[in-house]
JSON list of C-alpha atoms in Angstrom, two decimals:
[
{"chain": "A", "resi": 277, "resn": "MET", "atom": "CA", "xyz": [38.96, -19.19, 8.93]},
{"chain": "A", "resi": 278, "resn": "LYS", "atom": "CA", "xyz": [36.46, -17.08, 7.01]},
{"chain": "A", "resi": 279, "resn": "ARG", "atom": "CA", "xyz": [36.45, -13.35, 7.57]},
{"chain": "A", "resi": 280, "resn": "PHE", "atom": "CA", "xyz": [33.27, -11.36, 8.05]},
{"chain": "A", "resi": 281, "resn": "ASN", "atom": "CA", "xyz": [32.36, -8.82, 5.35]},
{"chain": "A", "resi": 282, "resn": "ILE", "atom": "CA", "xyz": [30.73, -6.13, 7.47]},
{"chain": "A", "resi": 283, "resn": "LYS", "atom": "CA", "xyz": [30.41, -3.75, 4.50]},
{"chain": "A", "resi": 284, "resn": "GLY", "atom": "CA", "xyz": [28.29, -6.28, 2.61]},
{"chain": "A", "resi": 285, "resn": "VAL", "atom": "CA", "xyz": [25.75, -6.77, 5.42]},
{"chain": "A", "resi": 286, "resn": "THR", "atom": "CA", "xyz": [22.31, -5.45, 4.52]},
{"chain": "A", "resi": 287, "resn": "VAL", "atom": "CA", "xyz": [20.20, -3.12, 6.65]},
{"chain": "A", "resi": 288, "resn": "ALA", "atom": "CA", "xyz": [17.62, -5.89, 7.06]},
{"chain": "A", "resi": 289, "resn": "THR", "atom": "CA", "xyz": [20.28, -8.15, 8.59]},
{"chain": "A", "resi": 290, "resn": "TRP", "atom": "CA", "xyz": [21.32, -5.44, 11.05]},
{"chain": "A", "resi": 291, "resn": "VAL", "atom": "CA", "xyz": [17.69, -4.88, 12.03]},
{"chain": "A", "resi": 292, "resn": "ARG", "atom": "CA", "xyz": [17.11, -8.61, 12.61]},
{"chain": "A", "resi": 293, "resn": "ILE", "atom": "CA", "xyz": [20.27, -8.91, 14.72]},
{"chain": "A", "resi": 294, "resn": "SER", "atom": "CA", "xyz": [19.35, -5.78, 16.72]},
{"chain": "A", "resi": 295, "resn": "VAL", "atom": "CA", "xyz": [15.84, -7.05, 17.42]},
{"chain": "A", "resi": 296, "resn": "LEU", "atom": "CA", "xyz": [17.27, -10.44, 18.45]},
{"chain": "A", "resi": 297, "resn": "LEU", "atom": "CA", "xyz": [19.70, -8.78, 20.86]},
{"chain": "A", "resi": 298, "resn": "LEU", "atom": "CA", "xyz": [16.91, -6.65, 22.30]},
{"chain": "A", "resi": 299, "resn": "ALA", "atom": "CA", "xyz": [14.77, -9.76, 22.78]},
{"chain": "A", "resi": 300, "resn": "LEU", "atom": "CA", "xyz": [17.63, -11.61, 24.50]},
{"chain": "A", "resi": 301, "resn": "VAL", "atom": "CA", "xyz": [18.34, -8.70, 26.85]},
{"chain": "A", "resi": 302, "resn": "ASN", "atom": "CA", "xyz": [14.62, -8.39, 27.63]},
{"chain": "A", "resi": 303, "resn": "GLN", "atom": "CA", "xyz": [14.40, -12.14, 28.29]},
{"chain": "A", "resi": 304, "resn": "PHE", "atom": "CA", "xyz": [17.36, -12.01, 30.65]},
{"chain": "A", "resi": 305, "resn": "LEU", "atom": "CA", "xyz": [15.92, -9.05, 32.53]},
{"chain": "A", "resi": 306, "resn": "THR", "atom": "CA", "xyz": [12.53, -10.78, 32.76]},
{"chain": "A", "resi": 307, "resn": "ILE", "atom": "CA", "xyz": [14.15, -13.93, 34.16]},
{"chain": "A", "resi": 308, "resn": "THR", "atom": "CA", "xyz": [15.94, -11.87, 36.80]},
{"chain": "A", "resi": 309, "resn": "GLY", "atom": "CA", "xyz": [12.68, -10.15, 37.79]},
{"chain": "A", "resi": 310, "resn": "ASN", "atom": "CA", "xyz": [13.30, -6.80, 36.10]},
{"chain": "A", "resi": 311, "resn": "SER", "atom": "CA", "xyz": [10.57, -5.99, 33.60]},
{"chain": "A", "resi": 312, "resn": "VAL", "atom": "CA", "xyz": [11.75, -3.30, 31.23]},
{"chain": "A", "resi": 313, "resn": "LEU", "atom": "CA", "xyz": [8.72, -3.19, 28.97]},
{"chain": "A", "resi": 314, "resn": "PRO", "atom": "CA", "xyz": [5.81, -1.24, 30.47]},
{"chain": "A", "resi": 315, "resn": "PHE", "atom": "CA", "xyz": [3.16, -3.68, 29.22]},
{"chain": "A", "resi": 316, "resn": "SER", "atom": "CA", "xyz": [1.04, -6.15, 31.13]},
{"chain": "A", "resi": 317, "resn": "ASP", "atom": "CA", "xyz": [0.64, -9.74, 29.94]},
{"chain": "A", "resi": 318, "resn": "GLU", "atom": "CA", "xyz": [-2.98, -8.97, 29.02]},
{"chain": "A", "resi": 319, "resn": "GLU", "atom": "CA", "xyz": [-1.94, -6.02, 26.81]},
{"chain": "A", "resi": 320, "resn": "VAL", "atom": "CA", "xyz": [0.68, -8.13, 25.05]},
{"chain": "A", "resi": 321, "resn": "GLU", "atom": "CA", "xyz": [-1.87, -10.89, 24.45]},
{"chain": "A", "resi": 322, "resn": "LYS", "atom": "CA", "xyz": [-4.36, -8.42, 22.98]},
{"chain": "A", "resi": 323, "resn": "PHE", "atom": "CA", "xyz": [-1.70, -6.93, 20.71]},
{"chain": "A", "resi": 324, "resn": "VAL", "atom": "CA", "xyz": [-0.47, -10.34, 19.47]},
{"chain": "A", "resi": 325, "resn": "THR", "atom": "CA", "xyz": [-4.07, -11.42, 18.82]},
{"chain": "A", "resi": 326, "resn": "PHE", "atom": "CA", "xyz": [-4.74, -8.19, 16.91]},
{"chain": "A", "resi": 327, "resn": "ILE", "atom": "CA", "xyz": [-1.61, -8.61, 14.76]},
{"chain": "A", "resi": 328, "resn": "PHE", "atom": "CA", "xyz": [-2.42, -12.28, 14.07]},
{"chain": "A", "resi": 329, "resn": "THR", "atom": "CA", "xyz": [-5.96, -11.37, 13.00]},
{"chain": "A", "resi": 330, "resn": "GLY", "atom": "CA", "xyz": [-4.72, -8.53, 10.80]},
{"chain": "A", "resi": 331, "resn": "VAL", "atom": "CA", "xyz": [-2.07, -10.63, 9.06]},
{"chain": "A", "resi": 332, "resn": "THR", "atom": "CA", "xyz": [-4.53, -13.47, 8.53]},
{"chain": "A", "resi": 333, "resn": "ALA", "atom": "CA", "xyz": [-7.10, -11.09, 7.06]},
{"chain": "A", "resi": 334, "resn": "VAL", "atom": "CA", "xyz": [-4.59, -9.55, 4.65]},
{"chain": "A", "resi": 335, "resn": "ILE", "atom": "CA", "xyz": [-3.38, -12.96, 3.48]},
{"chain": "A", "resi": 336, "resn": "ALA", "atom": "CA", "xyz": [-6.93, -14.24, 3.03]},
{"chain": "A", "resi": 337, "resn": "LEU", "atom": "CA", "xyz": [-7.99, -11.16, 1.07]},
{"chain": "A", "resi": 338, "resn": "TRP", "atom": "CA", "xyz": [-4.81, -10.96, -1.02]},
{"chain": "A", "resi": 339, "resn": "LYS", "atom": "CA", "xyz": [-5.17, -14.44, -2.46]},
{"chain": "A", "resi": 340, "resn": "ASN", "atom": "CA", "xyz": [-7.37, -15.04, -5.47]},
{"chain": "A", "resi": 341, "resn": "ASN", "atom": "CA", "xyz": [-10.57, -16.42, -3.94]},
{"chain": "A", "resi": 342, "resn": "SER", "atom": "CA", "xyz": [-12.61, -17.89, -6.78]},
{"chain": "A", "resi": 343, "resn": "PHE", "atom": "CA", "xyz": [-16.05, -18.98, -5.57]},
{"chain": "A", "resi": 344, "resn": "THR", "atom": "CA", "xyz": [-18.11, -18.71, -8.75]},
{"chain": "A", "resi": 345, "resn": "ARG", "atom": "CA", "xyz": [-17.98, -21.10, -11.72]},
{"chain": "A", "resi": 346, "resn": "ALA", "atom": "CA", "xyz": [-16.96, -18.21, -14.01]},
{"chain": "A", "resi": 347, "resn": "ALA", "atom": "CA", "xyz": [-14.06, -17.25, -11.74]},
{"chain": "A", "resi": 348, "resn": "GLN", "atom": "CA", "xyz": [-12.91, -20.87, -11.49]},
{"chain": "A", "resi": 349, "resn": "ASP", "atom": "CA", "xyz": [-13.04, -21.24, -15.29]},
{"chain": "A", "resi": 350, "resn": "ALA", "atom": "CA", "xyz": [-11.08, -18.00, -15.66]},
{"chain": "A", "resi": 351, "resn": "ASP", "atom": "CA", "xyz": [-8.44, -19.39, -13.27]},
{"chain": "A", "resi": 352, "resn": "LYS", "atom": "CA", "xyz": [-8.09, -22.47, -15.46]},
{"chain": "A", "resi": 353, "resn": "MET", "atom": "CA", "xyz": [-7.74, -20.31, -18.58]},
{"chain": "A", "resi": 354, "resn": "MET", "atom": "CA", "xyz": [-5.14, -18.12, -16.86]},
{"chain": "A", "resi": 355, "resn": "LYS", "atom": "CA", "xyz": [-3.14, -21.17, -15.77]},
{"chain": "A", "resi": 356, "resn": "ALA", "atom": "CA", "xyz": [-3.24, -22.57, -19.32]},
{"chain": "A", "resi": 357, "resn": "GLU", "atom": "CA", "xyz": [-2.08, -19.24, -20.75]},
{"chain": "A", "resi": 358, "resn": "LYS", "atom": "CA", "xyz": [0.79, -19.05, -18.26]},
{"chain": "A", "resi": 359, "resn": "GLU", "atom": "CA", "xyz": [1.91, -22.58, -19.12]},
{"chain": "A", "resi": 360, "resn": "LYS", "atom": "CA", "xyz": [1.66, -21.78, -22.83]},
{"chain": "A", "resi": 361, "resn": "SER", "atom": "CA", "xyz": [3.71, -18.62, -22.31]},
{"chain": "A", "resi": 362, "resn": "LEU", "atom": "CA", "xyz": [6.37, -20.53, -20.37]},
{"chain": "A", "resi": 363, "resn": "LEU", "atom": "CA", "xyz": [6.62, -23.15, -23.13]},
{"chain": "A", "resi": 364, "resn": "ASN", "atom": "CA", "xyz": [7.00, -20.43, -25.78]},
{"chain": "A", "resi": 365, "resn": "ASN", "atom": "CA", "xyz": [9.74, -18.69, -23.77]},
{"chain": "A", "resi": 366, "resn": "GLU", "atom": "CA", "xyz": [11.73, -21.92, -23.40]},
{"chain": "A", "resi": 367, "resn": "ASN", "atom": "CA", "xyz": [11.93, -22.41, -27.17]}
]
């Protein structure tokens, strides 16, 4: 049987596990009729919609959006240069 290496666990892993446990406890309490979070369904919906819109906007703006012919040509040149660079590094 494999042993757990608690010392090697990252902070991100602990955060994910903690959030999961919090979600499970909250779900159990919600099922039993005890709402711990002081938010209405409408407030949660607004917040989720806001976060979704924000994340979508950041992703859309972060990507290279080439609408003009010059930008599209530059993208092709950049791709060719990257491929050329990769070929040179392999040799």
